[in-house]
Amino acid sequence: MQYFMEPTGVAIIGASQDFKSINGKILKYLLKHNYLGKIYPVNPKYKEIGGITCYPTVDAIPEQVDLALIAVAAARVPSILRDCGAKGIKRAVIFSSGFAETGAEGKEIQAETLKIAQEFGMRLIGPNCLGILNVSSGLIASFSASMEMDSIKSGSVALVSQSGAVGFMLFNLLQEAGVGVNYVITTGNEVDATAGEGLAYVVENPSTRVILTYLEGLRDGESFKRTAEKAAEAGKPIVALKVGNSASGQKAAATHTAALTGSGAAYNSYFDKMGILQAKDSDDVIDLAQAFLPGKLPQGAKIGIVTMSGGVGILLADRSEEWGLQVPELSEALQEEVRKVIPAFGCAQNPVDVTAQSLNQGEEFKKCLNILLASDELDMLIVAITMATGKMAEKIGLDIAEAALGTEKPVVVCWSVGQVAKPGFDVLKNAEVPLYHSPARAAKAMGALYRYANFQRNWRKPQAEEIDQVRQAKIQLALKESSKALTEHATKEILALYGLPVTKEFVAKSAEEAVVIAEKMGYPVVMKIDSPDILHKTEAGGVAVNINSAQEVEAKFKEIMEKGIIYNPQAKINGILMQEQVPQGVEVIIGLQRDPVLGTQIMFGLGGIFVEVLKDVVLKPVPLSREDSQEMLKEIKGAALLNGVRGRPAVDKEALVEILLGVSQLAVEAGEDLLSLDINPVTVLPQGKGAKILDGVLVSLSDHW
């Protein structure tokens, strides 16, 4: 990406003297914003454009060129690329539309474009993109009208977007909010270079501190995961506006796990794991960019609120607690300090109500801010201003900015008025103090800072246990040989390799054999049809419980076999699974689902109706740490059921943790051959008595694709 973002010279293919046209705008903006490299317009119609020599062909350029900027009709792009390749140009940004996004003909042109680029060892951004920016060098390689501004504020924020329109919309909003941006990369159709590569570049760039991204979907999942880890290690927050979160996995829902872990859930799970902050809309992106720009994170959850309105203070306290923050009452000693600098009828508790009168008392307002920021009773501060105009607004802004710049604690401002307070707004923007116009947005920003600070304190690069090569060979062979989902019994044989507590069971081929097994096992027993073609055994009438005698075994054997044949006449039936009956406990579900981009995720939730109706599950990427497993038990909405309610004992949570860790290791060793695993239900017994896996189905990738 370096040749794209740091070229010593650019060729504008089809450059125009008409600065209102696309090709004219590209040249206009490079000149307007003082590009530091050399510019080579290429167009046989002109001798010069804007005082710069214009060349009839790429080949006529007398010097080597790093980057070609191409905005001509799609049909002309392949021949132009060939000319660029012959000239030795190794990078090109293709702005043109009319490629794969338009249909079959466009797809052919796009394929030809890529083939030519590969022939010459050339990398491409686009087509159908709005270009790239490196503001510090004046590389404004875009025709977006947002470049019409007189000057662009540079800074430590980078923006990578798969959509050009969204990318430059966000760029414009960031500039309006006073957020300096150094890099913008829009990738369009991604015929070659991807958003993932753009993210890798900006994460590794030392001038970048905050990364923003708009994503529709990633192609290079492993590369993205490496980039996310580098961002975590470097303490560089990534704010992602991810769209297209449809549960596409439901189309392949052979198991509950597949139905509950569509692509959106996989992205959510991975983002949460890696501390990637998810934005829901453009306002979120701008708000979070402002919050993280100062580079200050809270050491804890305690937030102080300074307000001129008791009502606004209460509103901020409510919203702050919703984001997991604490609004502690200040100690009497700290309150006494505060009382010395606020009006007598103010409130020195938290929220601290300084009243509007304090603004007329010289330096008292600023002193109050400094007293609170110096105290170890608070980790961060929200300052809420109401009506103030003109010089007064400017003074308030200066006081807050001075206090904010003099502390390592995060400070944000909630100023809920219109442009009458613009002098104050401008001061805060210039000082890069986060400014919000609603209490909810200010509290949300602080909540995001707190969550990311917690992530940074606790994150460790996930490590799987050492691979057991013998076990790995067995599971991979079983998955490769399977053209269908494995039966419950075959699945449990795999689970047993990982020391997981499966039920004691045997397959009976005849009623007589079933009776012998039941007598040895001891009553009561459970009987289930064993068939790779009948996954939903209950629907087929293929399950019987509480079987207590040889006569019942014989009768149920015949009945289940007959129902299985009626349910699916073509089904291969291995026999009847004779299984120990496990005492009642709390039922949970544990599963795996492989996302084609982000890899395998592990799911945990309550079983029974809680899966069918409430979908009370949590998802995390593998491998799991022990801490991850313990967190999963706490994160479901029905966590209280595991702790014991209404006289029921607490369940054996440690047994559940061990199962989750075993399933995680299974996922690692199974690799890409595993599509999904559904262990449902797992019966968890009272504390100290373990758990039992009652049913399971393992699905290989060959069964699906």
XYZ file of C-alpha atoms in Angstrom:
705
model
C 0.000 0.000 0.000
C 2.949 2.344 0.430
C 3.208 3.053 -3.319
C -0.487 3.942 -3.317
C -0.334 6.228 -0.310
C 3.152 7.716 -0.646
C 3.870 8.060 -4.394
C 6.613 10.377 -5.595
C 4.621 11.071 -8.735
C 1.157 10.444 -10.211
C -0.091 10.180 -13.786
C -3.665 11.342 -14.403
C -4.872 9.390 -17.414
C -7.345 11.418 -19.484
C -6.685 14.625 -17.523
C -8.986 17.485 -18.485
C -8.827 21.285 -18.566
C -12.455 21.276 -17.458
C -12.053 21.404 -13.706
C -15.749 20.584 -13.296
C -15.321 17.142 -14.904
C -14.128 14.096 -12.945
C -10.672 14.057 -14.545
C -10.439 17.812 -14.179
C -11.356 17.657 -10.490
C -8.645 15.102 -9.733
C -5.983 17.454 -11.117
C -7.640 20.500 -9.572
C -7.585 19.031 -6.068
C -3.966 17.874 -6.320
C -2.998 21.425 -7.241
C -5.348 23.081 -4.754
C -4.044 21.098 -1.806
C -0.370 21.315 -2.804
C 0.586 17.739 -3.629
C 4.282 17.370 -2.806
C 5.072 14.920 -5.621
C 5.164 15.343 -9.391
C 1.996 15.438 -11.473
C 1.886 14.070 -15.027
C -1.386 14.828 -16.881
C -1.897 12.476 -19.829
C -4.159 13.519 -22.712
C -3.226 13.948 -26.406
C -5.658 16.909 -26.632
C -3.519 19.267 -24.556
C 0.064 20.497 -24.375
C -0.388 21.743 -20.832
C -3.069 21.957 -18.134
C -2.946 24.414 -15.282
C 0.618 25.328 -16.138
C 1.783 21.673 -16.057
C 3.107 19.830 -19.114
C 0.540 17.372 -20.472
C 1.767 14.219 -22.216
C 0.070 12.536 -25.190
C 0.616 9.008 -23.798
C 1.854 7.355 -20.647
C 4.935 6.186 -22.507
C 5.829 9.810 -23.312
C 6.349 10.668 -19.640
C 10.146 11.031 -19.306
C 10.376 9.808 -15.696
C 9.288 6.817 -13.666
C 5.786 7.112 -12.154
C 4.589 5.373 -8.997
C 0.831 5.726 -9.370
C -1.700 6.017 -12.197
C -5.090 7.637 -11.598
C -7.619 6.347 -14.123
C -11.098 7.783 -14.652
C -12.114 6.849 -18.196
C -14.939 4.685 -19.586
C -14.732 1.108 -18.331
C -14.175 -0.325 -21.813
C -10.972 1.731 -22.207
C -9.449 0.730 -18.895
C -7.814 -2.574 -19.995
C -5.810 -0.959 -22.808
C -4.770 1.935 -20.567
C -3.639 -0.506 -17.886
C -1.551 -2.331 -20.457
C 0.139 0.964 -21.358
C 0.777 1.664 -17.673
C 2.234 -1.812 -17.192
C 4.546 -1.376 -20.143
C 5.719 1.924 -18.635
C 6.538 0.133 -15.380
C 3.826 1.770 -13.266
C 3.119 -0.642 -10.416
C 0.013 0.938 -8.850
C -3.263 2.267 -10.243
C -6.456 3.682 -8.757
C -9.445 3.058 -11.052
C -12.280 5.489 -10.344
C -14.416 4.364 -13.291
C -17.722 2.554 -12.794
C -19.302 0.111 -15.252
C -17.560 -3.030 -14.033
C -18.833 -6.041 -12.054
C -21.469 -3.930 -10.320
C -23.342 -3.532 -13.649
C -23.720 -7.139 -14.829
C -22.131 -9.781 -17.037
C -20.405 -7.459 -19.510
C -18.932 -5.388 -16.710
C -17.729 -8.551 -14.954
C -15.829 -9.546 -18.107
C -14.103 -6.156 -18.280
C -13.237 -6.381 -14.593
C -11.778 -9.871 -15.037
C -9.699 -8.681 -18.004
C -8.504 -5.692 -15.979
C -7.276 -7.948 -13.191
C -5.588 -10.322 -15.631
C -3.611 -7.479 -17.204
C -2.605 -6.132 -13.808
C -1.368 -9.556 -12.742
C 0.554 -9.911 -15.995
C 2.548 -6.765 -15.193
C 2.765 -7.289 -11.421
C 0.570 -4.224 -10.886
C -1.685 -3.615 -7.879
C -5.081 -1.949 -8.251
C -7.522 -0.040 -6.038
C -11.091 -0.007 -7.343
C -12.707 0.063 -9.799
C -15.845 2.014 -8.893
C -14.224 3.884 -6.015
C -13.791 7.519 -4.965
C -10.058 7.273 -4.499
C -7.547 7.842 -1.722
C -6.102 10.678 0.360
C -2.809 11.267 2.116
C -3.510 14.708 3.500
C -0.031 15.323 4.915
C 1.552 15.001 1.458
C -1.312 16.681 -0.414
C -2.163 13.460 -2.264
C -5.833 14.230 -2.878
C -6.494 11.465 -5.392
C -10.260 11.852 -5.503
C -12.964 13.744 -7.338
C -15.279 13.976 -4.309
C -16.845 17.416 -3.963
C -15.840 17.378 -0.294
C -12.357 18.353 -1.530
C -13.688 21.817 -2.464
C -12.910 23.077 1.046
C -10.122 25.644 1.231
C -8.003 23.540 3.549
C -8.161 20.013 4.923
C -7.462 19.427 8.590
C -4.835 16.745 8.943
C -4.606 14.605 12.045
C -4.123 11.132 13.466
C -7.391 9.577 12.241
C -7.449 7.175 9.280
C -10.550 6.074 7.378
C -10.908 2.921 5.259
C -14.209 2.385 3.451
C -15.486 -0.152 0.960
C -17.977 2.475 -0.209
C -16.602 5.655 -1.744
C -19.780 7.624 -1.102
C -19.965 6.612 2.563
C -16.235 7.080 3.018
C -16.199 10.660 1.828
C -19.469 11.447 3.601
C -17.759 10.404 6.834
C -14.648 12.364 5.889
C -16.716 15.512 5.372
C -18.538 15.042 8.697
C -15.227 14.507 10.486
C -13.863 17.740 9.046
C -17.014 19.577 10.129
C -16.548 18.200 13.652
C -12.949 19.412 13.702
C -11.469 15.907 13.551
C -8.224 15.829 11.593
C -7.835 12.994 9.096
C -4.588 11.974 7.452
C -5.525 8.929 5.361
C -8.657 7.956 3.445
C -8.784 4.737 1.421
C -11.908 3.701 -0.526
C -11.733 0.313 -2.215
C -14.905 0.028 -4.338
C -15.245 -3.297 -6.151
C -11.981 -4.622 -4.691
C -10.835 -6.306 -7.885
C -7.420 -6.513 -6.210
C -6.528 -4.449 -3.111
C -8.986 -4.885 -0.263
C -10.219 -2.885 2.707
C -8.288 -5.356 4.843
C -5.034 -4.300 3.189
C -5.932 -0.663 3.681
C -6.569 -1.317 7.373
C -3.239 -3.121 7.703
C -1.452 -0.073 6.249
C -3.073 2.503 8.518
C -2.748 0.340 11.646
C 0.979 -0.083 11.063
C 1.484 3.575 10.149
C 3.030 5.426 13.116
C 1.095 8.637 12.373
C -2.267 6.920 12.860
C -3.862 6.795 16.299
C -7.554 6.077 15.569
C -8.907 3.912 12.727
C -12.405 4.200 11.289
C -13.845 1.757 8.789
C -17.022 1.132 6.817
C -17.347 -2.543 5.890
C -19.871 -4.493 3.867
C -17.926 -7.750 4.039
C -14.346 -8.952 4.202
C -12.649 -11.330 1.768
C -9.346 -11.702 3.614
C -10.406 -12.801 7.066
C -7.051 -14.139 8.284
C -5.257 -10.958 7.220
C -7.920 -8.854 8.949
C -7.505 -10.862 12.149
C -3.741 -10.270 12.121
C -4.385 -6.555 11.638
C -6.890 -6.485 14.516
C -4.297 -8.119 16.772
C -1.679 -5.522 15.772
C -4.154 -2.737 16.517
C -4.866 -4.255 19.930
C -1.167 -4.581 20.713
C -0.515 -0.980 19.621
C -3.509 0.410 21.555
C -5.062 1.822 18.383
C -8.874 1.674 18.581
C -10.806 0.579 15.491
C -14.337 1.939 15.052
C -16.300 -0.165 12.546
C -19.550 0.668 10.793
C -20.393 -2.854 9.593
C -23.460 -3.278 7.383
C -25.074 -6.253 5.670
C -25.391 -8.273 8.872
C -27.922 -10.722 7.514
C -28.100 -14.147 9.104
C -27.056 -15.865 5.882
C -25.961 -18.887 7.868
C -29.634 -19.743 8.374
C -29.770 -20.989 4.787
C -27.592 -23.864 5.881
C -29.252 -24.411 9.226
C -28.773 -28.129 9.694
C -28.275 -27.353 13.386
C -29.424 -24.804 15.943
C -25.910 -23.422 15.959
C -26.014 -22.643 12.249
C -29.393 -20.964 12.615
C -28.205 -18.716 15.444
C -24.756 -17.739 14.149
C -25.221 -15.946 10.843
C -22.574 -13.656 9.417
C -23.718 -10.680 11.491
C -23.338 -12.641 14.725
C -19.855 -13.799 13.694
C -18.702 -10.230 13.071
C -20.240 -9.058 16.359
C -18.509 -11.853 18.224
C -15.109 -11.196 16.686
C -15.365 -7.421 17.094
C -16.263 -7.803 20.776
C -13.359 -10.180 21.304
C -10.871 -7.775 19.694
C -12.128 -4.536 21.228
C -13.368 -3.235 17.870
C -16.018 -0.631 18.619
C -19.163 -1.012 16.554
C -20.923 2.060 15.224
C -24.576 1.894 14.232
C -24.576 4.962 12.008
C -22.487 7.916 10.862
C -23.173 9.856 14.087
C -21.614 7.025 16.070
C -18.505 7.054 13.882
C -17.977 10.792 14.344
C -18.759 10.687 18.071
C -16.326 7.858 18.748
C -13.610 9.415 16.593
C -13.841 12.568 18.697
C -13.795 10.592 21.956
C -10.637 8.642 21.091
C -8.746 11.447 19.367
C -7.185 12.884 22.580
C -5.718 9.448 23.326
C -6.853 9.397 26.976
C -8.444 6.342 28.574
C -10.063 6.150 32.028
C -8.430 4.076 34.752
C -11.813 2.997 36.081
C -15.586 3.415 35.784
C -16.090 6.437 38.079
C -17.449 9.420 36.186
C -17.894 12.957 37.426
C -20.580 15.233 36.013
C -20.401 19.022 36.160
C -23.548 20.793 35.051
C -25.352 24.125 35.113
C -28.711 22.364 35.160
C -29.856 19.820 37.732
C -32.108 18.196 35.136
C -29.300 17.721 32.619
C -27.142 16.290 35.394
C -29.746 13.660 36.257
C -30.152 12.795 32.583
C -26.391 12.337 32.195
C -26.240 10.203 35.342
C -28.975 7.908 33.999
C -27.360 7.539 30.594
C -23.902 7.005 32.098
C -25.068 4.134 34.281
C -26.701 2.520 31.239
C -23.214 2.310 29.716
C -21.782 0.591 32.795
C -20.281 3.719 34.367
C -20.507 4.643 38.048
C -21.648 8.075 39.271
C -20.229 8.013 42.820
C -21.186 10.451 45.532
C -18.138 12.555 46.338
C -16.481 12.302 49.727
C -17.243 15.018 52.252
C -13.674 16.324 51.961
C -13.947 16.690 48.175
C -17.392 18.248 48.443
C -15.975 20.815 50.865
C -13.324 21.808 48.309
C -15.966 22.126 45.599
C -18.257 24.263 47.794
C -15.509 26.866 48.065
C -15.707 27.602 44.314
C -19.404 27.240 43.471
C -22.377 29.403 44.485
C -23.928 28.686 47.878
C -27.108 27.369 46.288
C -25.199 24.959 44.028
C -24.755 21.233 44.698
C -21.349 19.744 45.508
C -22.414 16.118 45.233
C -22.189 14.229 41.951
C -23.551 15.501 39.573
C -21.985 18.801 40.645
C -24.408 21.629 39.869
C -22.344 24.812 39.536
C -25.426 26.793 38.362
C -25.285 29.388 35.608
C -24.199 32.043 38.113
C -20.745 30.464 38.449
C -19.916 31.648 34.939
C -19.924 35.219 36.186
C -17.447 34.497 38.991
C -14.150 34.791 37.143
C -11.985 31.677 37.507
C -14.255 29.746 39.882
C -15.741 27.474 37.186
C -12.292 26.454 35.944
C -11.119 25.895 39.521
C -14.041 23.523 40.075
C -13.062 21.481 37.008
C -9.447 21.274 38.146
C -10.404 20.205 41.692
C -12.500 17.321 40.337
C -9.913 16.253 37.769
C -7.166 16.221 40.399
C -9.133 13.886 42.668
C -8.573 10.136 42.643
C -12.294 9.717 43.345
C -13.060 10.209 39.636
C -11.688 8.597 36.473
C -13.313 10.882 33.875
C -15.451 13.998 33.598
C -18.441 15.178 31.575
C -19.031 18.923 31.532
C -22.606 19.859 30.625
C -23.221 23.424 29.449
C -26.627 24.881 28.639
C -27.253 28.364 27.280
C -24.236 30.605 26.781
C -23.492 32.952 23.889
C -20.834 35.193 22.430
C -17.849 36.064 24.635
C -19.252 34.077 27.538
C -19.431 30.938 25.368
C -15.866 31.560 24.230
C -14.640 31.905 27.829
C -16.407 28.695 28.862
C -14.755 26.916 25.952
C -11.318 28.252 26.943
C -11.778 27.233 30.588
C -12.831 23.712 29.665
C -10.081 23.345 27.063
C -7.410 24.448 29.544
C -8.660 21.970 32.150
C -8.960 19.148 29.612
C -5.485 19.690 28.169
C -4.003 19.768 31.663
C -5.142 16.270 32.687
C -4.622 12.679 31.569
C -8.250 11.888 32.386
C -10.853 11.911 29.595
C -12.994 15.045 29.480
C -15.975 15.449 27.150
C -18.440 18.291 26.811
C -22.206 18.096 26.444
C -23.348 21.476 25.104
C -27.016 21.215 24.206
C -27.690 24.458 22.367
C -27.577 25.670 18.778
C -25.109 27.857 16.957
C -25.556 30.739 19.417
C -22.679 29.116 21.317
C -20.469 28.743 18.232
C -17.555 30.770 19.695
C -17.312 28.167 22.463
C -17.729 25.274 20.036
C -14.862 26.578 17.899
C -12.509 26.800 20.883
C -13.262 23.190 21.873
C -12.869 21.916 18.306
C -9.513 23.640 17.918
C -8.349 22.113 21.193
C -9.731 18.690 20.113
C -11.902 18.423 23.211
C -14.790 16.036 22.353
C -18.008 18.027 21.966
C -21.520 16.554 21.854
C -24.897 18.203 21.581
C -26.912 15.681 23.568
C -26.414 13.981 26.963
C -26.966 10.533 25.465
C -24.153 10.950 22.930
C -21.742 12.299 25.546
C -22.456 9.383 27.916
C -22.163 6.865 25.074
C -18.751 8.253 24.146
C -17.536 7.907 27.729
C -18.939 4.380 27.862
C -16.937 3.490 24.746
C -13.735 4.867 26.272
C -14.339 2.803 29.400
C -15.035 -0.406 27.461
C -11.945 0.022 25.321
C -9.818 0.786 28.393
C -11.072 -2.458 29.970
C -10.275 -4.330 26.772
C -6.737 -2.943 26.740
C -6.167 -3.927 30.373
C -7.424 -7.490 29.937
C -6.673 -8.487 26.354
C -4.139 -11.191 25.665
C -3.463 -12.762 22.302
C -5.509 -16.003 22.265
C -3.490 -19.195 22.415
C -4.775 -22.697 21.767
C -3.472 -25.701 23.636
C -0.775 -27.784 21.980
C -2.120 -29.793 19.054
C -2.591 -33.519 19.684
C -1.563 -34.819 16.252
C -3.018 -38.307 16.697
C -6.374 -36.883 17.748
C -6.233 -34.252 15.008
C -5.649 -36.924 12.361
C -8.666 -38.894 13.588
C -11.100 -35.974 13.540
C -9.897 -34.646 10.189
C -10.172 -38.104 8.630
C -13.709 -38.532 10.008
C -14.745 -35.172 8.570
C -13.107 -35.763 5.178
C -14.731 -39.185 4.803
C -18.167 -37.874 5.748
C -20.418 -36.806 2.908
C -23.220 -36.243 5.418
C -23.569 -35.051 8.969
C -22.176 -37.540 11.452
C -24.702 -39.468 13.500
C -25.118 -38.746 17.180
C -23.074 -41.819 18.061
C -20.263 -41.006 15.630
C -20.236 -37.427 16.877
C -19.943 -38.577 20.486
C -17.024 -40.841 19.572
C -15.229 -37.709 18.367
C -16.208 -35.768 21.491
C -14.895 -38.570 23.680
C -11.444 -38.102 22.114
C -11.395 -34.723 23.855
C -12.371 -36.147 27.223
C -15.849 -34.690 27.008
C -18.526 -36.339 29.194
C -20.730 -38.164 26.679
C -23.457 -40.576 27.695
C -22.737 -44.290 27.952
C -24.358 -45.855 24.856
C -24.243 -48.662 22.295
C -25.858 -49.216 18.887
C -28.231 -52.198 18.698
C -28.891 -53.817 15.310
C -31.803 -55.912 16.517
C -34.438 -55.931 19.243
C -32.735 -58.872 20.894
C -29.406 -57.060 20.988
C -31.165 -53.973 22.349
C -32.564 -55.988 25.262
C -29.136 -57.436 26.115
C -27.584 -53.933 26.116
C -30.403 -52.503 28.247
C -30.129 -55.302 30.803
C -26.377 -54.739 31.156
C -26.725 -50.968 31.280
C -29.570 -50.982 33.787
C -32.965 -49.344 33.548
C -34.280 -46.807 32.779
C -32.738 -46.307 29.326
C -33.223 -43.972 26.370
C -33.638 -45.283 22.811
C -32.898 -43.211 19.704
C -32.784 -43.879 15.995
C -29.217 -43.818 14.641
C -29.136 -42.483 11.093
C -27.018 -39.894 9.225
C -30.154 -39.059 7.219
C -32.388 -38.296 10.206
C -30.864 -35.451 12.192
C -34.063 -34.238 13.818
C -34.853 -37.473 15.610
C -37.729 -36.185 17.726
C -39.604 -34.946 14.641
C -39.293 -38.433 13.157
C -40.643 -40.092 16.310
C -37.200 -41.557 16.802
C -36.720 -40.961 20.531
C -38.119 -42.837 23.525
C -37.268 -42.164 27.162
C -37.956 -43.864 30.509
C -37.815 -47.363 29.060
C -37.984 -49.702 32.069
C -38.289 -53.287 30.863
C -37.251 -55.783 28.182
C -40.830 -55.830 26.834
C -40.752 -52.045 26.377
C -37.360 -52.254 24.669
C -38.636 -54.777 22.112
C -41.799 -52.782 21.419
C -40.003 -49.460 21.104
C -37.291 -50.919 18.865
C -39.898 -51.984 16.325
C -41.881 -48.743 16.656
C -38.878 -46.425 16.210
C -37.587 -48.357 13.198
C -40.989 -48.206 11.516
C -41.381 -44.483 12.152
C -37.892 -43.829 10.792
C -38.694 -45.586 7.517
C -41.963 -43.668 7.188
C -40.199 -40.356 7.949
C -37.490 -40.968 5.324
C -37.844 -44.106 3.205
C -34.357 -43.557 1.704
C -32.621 -43.115 5.054
C -29.727 -45.339 6.001
C -30.542 -46.613 9.502
C -27.642 -48.056 11.486
C -29.838 -49.320 14.278
C -31.125 -48.023 17.595
C -28.887 -46.167 20.007
C -29.285 -47.554 23.535
C -28.331 -44.805 25.962
C -28.116 -44.321 29.731
C -30.816 -42.018 31.093
C -29.305 -39.023 32.855
C -30.927 -37.372 35.910
C -32.637 -34.053 35.363
C -30.569 -30.873 35.486
C -30.268 -27.574 33.672
C -30.111 -28.023 29.910
C -27.652 -25.973 27.865
C -26.490 -25.920 24.263
C -22.891 -25.685 23.066
C -22.023 -25.386 19.410
C -19.484 -24.469 16.768
C -20.061 -22.715 13.468
C -17.404 -21.889 10.904
C -17.764 -18.462 9.337
C -16.113 -18.458 5.867
C -14.337 -15.155 6.618
C -13.725 -14.967 10.364
C -13.275 -18.651 11.142
C -14.905 -20.820 13.777
C -17.050 -19.388 16.564
C -18.210 -21.201 19.680
C -21.747 -20.749 20.986
C -23.162 -21.248 24.464
C -26.693 -20.803 25.757
C -29.555 -22.311 27.672
C -31.189 -25.310 26.008
C -34.781 -26.316 25.443
C -37.254 -23.496 24.801
C -34.556 -20.942 25.593
C -32.881 -21.846 22.304
C -36.039 -22.317 20.291
C -37.849 -19.186 21.459
C -35.609 -16.800 23.370
C -32.359 -17.476 21.470
C -30.466 -16.725 24.671
C -26.953 -17.495 23.432
C -23.509 -15.893 23.375
C -20.817 -16.339 20.760
C -17.019 -16.078 20.885
C -14.211 -16.854 18.416
C -11.980 -19.832 19.098
C -9.601 -20.549 20.682
C -11.129 -19.801 24.067
C -9.177 -19.004 27.182
C -10.454 -20.196 30.539
C -11.460 -16.598 31.253
C -13.436 -16.491 27.981
C -15.294 -19.650 28.983
C -16.156 -18.266 32.389
C -17.362 -15.023 30.824
C -19.665 -16.927 28.451
C -21.486 -18.436 31.423
C -22.063 -14.944 32.837
C -23.089 -13.241 29.596
C -26.294 -15.122 28.792
C -29.498 -13.465 30.002
C -30.456 -16.574 31.954
C -27.163 -16.787 33.860
C -29.087 -16.787 37.148
C -30.419 -20.277 36.331
C -26.857 -21.578 36.481
C -26.367 -20.015 39.905
C -29.501 -21.611 41.354
C -32.898 -19.963 41.750
C -36.100 -20.700 43.689
C -34.495 -23.368 45.818
C -32.686 -25.087 42.962
C -28.981 -25.756 43.536
C -26.237 -24.049 41.546
C -25.005 -26.163 38.648
C -21.489 -27.489 38.101
C -20.137 -24.480 36.204
C -16.582 -25.775 36.258
C -17.744 -28.850 34.315
C -19.268 -26.508 31.739
C -16.046 -24.519 31.472
C -14.119 -27.742 30.798
C -16.576 -28.728 28.064
C -16.266 -25.309 26.422
C -12.469 -25.548 26.476
C -12.581 -29.065 25.033
C -14.935 -28.017 22.239
C -12.697 -25.030 21.505
C -9.683 -27.330 21.129
C -11.727 -29.643 18.911
C -12.444 -26.670 16.636
C -8.760 -25.805 16.423
C -7.743 -29.353 15.542
C -10.634 -29.942 13.122
C -9.595 -26.907 11.098
C -11.395 -25.889 7.947
C -13.060 -29.272 7.403
C -15.593 -28.584 10.157
C -18.695 -26.591 9.273
C -20.664 -26.908 12.506
C -21.127 -28.828 15.720
C -24.323 -28.901 17.738
C -24.194 -30.344 21.271
C -27.778 -30.085 22.414
C -28.683 -30.659 25.101
C -25.952 -30.841 27.675
C -27.466 -31.624 31.055
C -25.595 -29.826 33.824
C -25.949 -31.435 37.223
C -25.601 -29.777 40.658
C -22.226 -28.401 41.658
C -19.581 -31.097 41.942
C -21.617 -33.692 40.008
C -20.526 -32.802 36.478
C -22.448 -32.671 33.225
C -23.484 -35.059 30.467
C -23.706 -34.538 26.707
C -27.016 -36.110 25.696
C -26.991 -35.437 21.953
C -24.769 -33.994 19.262
C -24.259 -33.673 15.523
C -21.049 -32.811 13.717
C -21.282 -31.457 10.169
C -18.325 -31.439 7.796
C -17.731 -28.819 5.141
C -18.026 -31.473 2.430
C -21.610 -32.048 3.541
C -22.439 -28.443 2.712
C -20.187 -27.146 -0.055
